[in-house]
Amino acid sequence: MSTPLLAAVVVALGAIGWLLGSWRSKASVGGKVSTLHSRPGYYGAYVLCWTILPAFFLIVLWSAISPMVVSNMVSSRLPQNVQDGVTQARSLTTSAINTIERGLATLSAEDLEKAAQPNTDVKALLLSKGAPLAINPEPYAVNAALFQLQAKRSSQLLLTISAIGLALLCLGFALFQVGPKLRSRNAVERVALAGLFACSMVAILTTLGIVLSMLFESIHFFGIVPIQDFLFGTVWDPRFSAAGSSGEAGGQFGLLPLLWGTLYISFVALLVAVPVGLFSAVYMSEYASGSVRLMTKPLLEILAGIPTIVYGFFALITFGPLLRDLGAHVGLSISATSVLTAGLIMGVMLIPFVSSLSDDIINAVPQSLREGSYGLGATQSETIKRVILPAALPGIVGAILLAASRAIGETMIVVLAAGIAPNLTLNPFEPVTTITVKIVSQLTGDLEFNSPQTLVAFALGLTLFVFTLALNIYALYIVRKYREQYE
Amino acid sequence: MLNVEPSSLQRATAQAPHLQEPKVVAKDVSVYYGEKRALFDVSVNIPDRGVMAFIGPSGCGKSTFLRCINRMNDTIPICRVTGKITIENEDIYDPSLDVVQLRARVGMVFQKPNPFPKSIYENVAYGPRIHGLSSSKAELDEIVQKSLERAALWKEVKDRLNDPGTGLSGGQQQRLCIARAVAVNPEVILMDEPCSALDPIATAKIEELIDELKQNFCIIIVTHSMQQAARVSQRTAFFHLGVIVEEGNTEEIFQNPTDKRTQDYITGRFG
Ligand SMILES: Nc1ncnc2c1ncn2[C@@H]1O[C@H](COP(=O)(O)OP(=O)(O)OP(=O)(O)O)[C@@H](O)[C@H]1O
Ligand SMILES: [Mg+2]
């Protein structure tokens, strides 16, 4: 029985266990359900859990261990000279065995017996059955493949028997326990809790895994390029070198031009997004009449829903050339891809982000504070300036920091609109490049993952991650502190 | 009847406030929240230099009426007010009247203390600052100190004027809000259940303050405490289901209520 089918059978047994469990619980009190410790459904779930969980555990464990055991057994049966060969040769043999085994697996039992005869031409046999082999199998490989096939089949058989047996055993055990005294609800809830915990663990472990892999690859990179050259180098020139070469010949990996570009563009973006977003939030929450609010809020939110790639090509095709022509008109040489282009467009992208966060924060300022201020004869603008904005300030700062961390991590707009030249320049009309752009360009194309040219992407990613993480933590800290203020 | 101290009654009678020219006059005031009508043709005269108490069961429209007097209901979009309210013969719902100036003349202390998330000093200085009541820091300092003294809070906070106002206790916050209202020198002070969250000691302090303030101001107080109304007010209006059932000198309302509903309410038979 294949593993998915086996799992289905176990689940089916579980369903039967459910029915039996709830039926037995009712029967045990002669239908007076209220005298049970838990509702009958919980008894069903109790038996269900007992039926499927141990069996699933067994299946998972078996599927993890059995391939290893089988391949160990197979390789120990290979001729000594093959076992002692170099790694590459061994892995070649293994894949040959696997190929033959896959072919053999399609044969009927009868043909299989034929193939096991010492002097059968297995290749021809397989060909005649429609499973051609690309290699000329060594006899020991055929033997090993046959053995591997047998071993796998018996392992699967054993698994099927033991899993179903275990499921039935546990079903019986749980069913035997069912009675009015059994605290099935507590047990089921414990299982549910463990399930919830496992789900949250998935997210945490994934994050951890990503961070760790980034960290290890970066350490690997810093083994080739000294960390101080990366962090404080002012020249970015990774120079795609031939495979296998390493060290200084591979180019210079100075982070500073990229970091500068990233921060400069983010700064321009925030210069646009913060005032516009904040003032639109003030208008929305304090001045706009109900109908205006009803209209504009969704519109702003649509702006937030535009994919950044769309902003990117808008910048590249329309806005960049427009800026360039405008610049030429007034005698400024603005390059089509520049800090200004990318920054302004990114600023527009961030407006709804800033405004909707600030709007929420301003709305969270209690109405009683507004009334208190009006009650003292303050005008609406005095109230906003002197009471509402100061009260909302920490939250707004948090919102701005969150926007900044988005700006720093933003990729598509800068890839298309900022340029690729790693410039350390103050001139906003010149192209610069950012960390994200360089990660993209280092990782596109056909590469191998052991040259500094590609490994640097991990170091860049880690830098970016550290930056945005720090910003986010600080922003959340501020926002949280602000929330407590009114509680 | 109610156990009212004779001394406070005598004091109330001695002033005979109803003989004065009324400060605030409401005529046929009705309030609608959307379709729902909350006040029905309420008319009342409120004397200057005295305390008027509004009593009545919950939801009967006391706060609604109070908020008409400084047009705080304007901040509620669905709220509509009809009728006429005058302060010193000036119609406060006249379109040419500046509501901001009105609110500077009519201070309000809210049911729940709502200090600004600023320092104690800044809370009190807020009103004088926006109205330009002081020309120098020293003058402002003086206004702040005087207001805090009037609100019986100065002694407790004089060493920590720069601490946040939100860090004070509930009763202190309420007195801070009173100081804040007093600092702009309003002619009328509206107090919506100013003692509802206070312990007896803080309540006594605030009542003392009201007693003192009424020398100079017209005070209107909403309260659920019959004793408090009897202690601090000279006139009382009993609200019921959006109308003023009975209005008159406090001791008369408490000792010889003419309406059966008033009688039932102040003896605690309903509400
Ligand atoms: N903002 C509002 N929107 C709609 N209806 C309101 C609003 N404020 C008050 N009301 C209604 O107006 C009526 C009078 O309310 P009001 O707050 O004036 O009562 P109150 O006498 O102050 O009661 P309490 O003693 O509980 O404070 C109530 O029925 C209430 O439901
Ligand atoms: Mg009220």
Short mmCIF file of N, CA and C in Angstrom, two decimals, chain A residues 367-369 371-379 382-383 386-387 390-391 485, chain B residues 67 72 75 100 103-104 106 110 114-118 126 129-131 180-181:
data_model
loop_
_atom_site.label_atom_id
_atom_site.label_comp_id
_atom_site.label_asym_id
_atom_site.label_seq_id
_atom_site.Cartn_x
_atom_site.Cartn_y
_atom_site.Cartn_z
N GLN A 367 -12.07 60.91 21.81
CA GLN A 367 -12.92 62.05 21.53
C GLN A 367 -12.96 63.00 22.73
N SER A 368 -12.81 62.44 23.92
CA SER A 368 -12.91 63.28 25.12
C SER A 368 -11.82 64.34 25.14
N LEU A 369 -10.65 64.03 24.57
CA LEU A 369 -9.59 65.04 24.53
C LEU A 369 -9.97 66.18 23.60
N GLU A 371 -13.03 67.12 22.89
CA GLU A 371 -14.07 67.89 23.55
C GLU A 371 -13.49 68.76 24.64
N GLY A 372 -12.50 68.20 25.36
CA GLY A 372 -11.87 68.99 26.41
C GLY A 372 -11.26 70.25 25.84
N SER A 373 -10.63 70.11 24.69
CA SER A 373 -9.98 71.26 24.08
C SER A 373 -11.01 72.24 23.54
N TYR A 374 -12.03 71.74 22.83
CA TYR A 374 -13.07 72.63 22.33
C TYR A 374 -13.74 73.34 23.50
N GLY A 375 -13.93 72.60 24.58
CA GLY A 375 -14.63 73.16 25.73
C GLY A 375 -13.90 74.33 26.35
N LEU A 376 -12.59 74.42 26.08
CA LEU A 376 -11.82 75.55 26.60
C LEU A 376 -11.79 76.69 25.59
N GLY A 377 -12.52 76.54 24.50
CA GLY A 377 -12.56 77.61 23.51
C GLY A 377 -11.45 77.52 22.50
N ALA A 378 -10.90 76.31 22.30
CA ALA A 378 -9.87 76.18 21.28
C ALA A 378 -10.53 75.99 19.92
N THR A 379 -9.89 76.49 18.88
CA THR A 379 -10.41 76.24 17.54
C THR A 379 -10.00 74.85 17.12
N GLU A 382 -6.26 74.68 16.44
CA GLU A 382 -5.50 74.67 17.69
C GLU A 382 -5.58 73.30 18.35
N THR A 383 -6.78 72.74 18.33
CA THR A 383 -6.95 71.43 18.92
C THR A 383 -6.07 70.39 18.23
N ARG A 386 -2.26 71.35 18.97
CA ARG A 386 -1.75 71.35 20.33
C ARG A 386 -2.16 70.13 21.14
N VAL A 387 -3.22 69.47 20.73
CA VAL A 387 -3.65 68.32 21.52
C VAL A 387 -3.54 67.03 20.73
N PRO A 390 0.21 66.18 19.17
CA PRO A 390 1.14 65.77 20.23
C PRO A 390 0.75 64.45 20.86
N ALA A 391 -0.54 64.24 21.06
CA ALA A 391 -0.96 62.98 21.67
C ALA A 391 -0.67 61.82 20.75
N GLN A 485 -0.68 54.63 26.72
CA GLN A 485 -0.95 55.96 27.25
C GLN A 485 -2.41 56.19 27.59
N ARG B 67 -24.80 70.11 27.32
CA ARG B 67 -23.94 70.30 26.16
C ARG B 67 -24.51 71.29 25.14
N MET B 72 -21.55 72.13 22.62
CA MET B 72 -20.67 70.98 22.43
C MET B 72 -21.36 69.95 21.53
N THR B 75 -20.35 69.07 17.86
CA THR B 75 -19.34 68.09 17.44
C THR B 75 -19.95 66.75 17.09
N VAL B 100 -16.31 79.45 19.08
CA VAL B 100 -15.06 79.35 19.83
C VAL B 100 -15.06 80.35 20.99
N ARG B 103 -17.39 79.17 23.74
CA ARG B 103 -16.86 78.12 24.61
C ARG B 103 -15.80 78.66 25.55
N ALA B 104 -15.17 79.75 25.17
CA ALA B 104 -14.23 80.36 26.10
C ALA B 104 -14.99 80.99 27.26
N VAL B 106 -17.99 79.83 28.30
CA VAL B 106 -18.72 78.77 29.00
C VAL B 106 -17.80 77.58 29.16
N PHE B 110 -15.97 67.69 32.31
CA PHE B 110 -16.67 66.53 31.79
C PHE B 110 -16.85 65.48 32.88
N ASN B 114 -10.60 64.28 31.69
CA ASN B 114 -9.91 64.11 30.41
C ASN B 114 -8.72 65.05 30.30
N PRO B 115 -7.74 64.90 31.21
CA PRO B 115 -6.57 65.77 31.08
C PRO B 115 -5.86 65.48 29.77
N PHE B 116 -5.23 66.51 29.19
CA PHE B 116 -4.44 66.29 27.99
C PHE B 116 -3.18 65.53 28.36
N PRO B 117 -2.67 64.71 27.44
CA PRO B 117 -1.41 64.02 27.74
C PRO B 117 -0.22 64.99 27.70
N LYS B 118 -0.28 65.98 28.57
CA LYS B 118 0.78 66.97 28.70
C LYS B 118 1.09 67.10 30.18
N TYR B 126 -2.97 75.67 29.02
CA TYR B 126 -3.48 75.50 27.66
C TYR B 126 -4.45 76.61 27.27
N ARG B 129 -3.06 80.19 27.20
CA ARG B 129 -2.16 80.35 26.06
C ARG B 129 -2.96 80.61 24.78
N ILE B 130 -3.96 79.77 24.49
CA ILE B 130 -4.65 79.94 23.20
C ILE B 130 -5.47 81.21 23.18
N HIS B 131 -5.84 81.72 24.36
CA HIS B 131 -6.60 82.96 24.36
C HIS B 131 -5.71 84.18 24.61
N ARG B 180 -8.22 73.68 34.90
CA ARG B 180 -8.05 74.01 33.49
C ARG B 180 -9.20 74.87 33.00
N ALA B 181 -10.41 74.51 33.44
CA ALA B 181 -11.59 75.28 33.01
C ALA B 181 -11.58 76.66 33.66
#
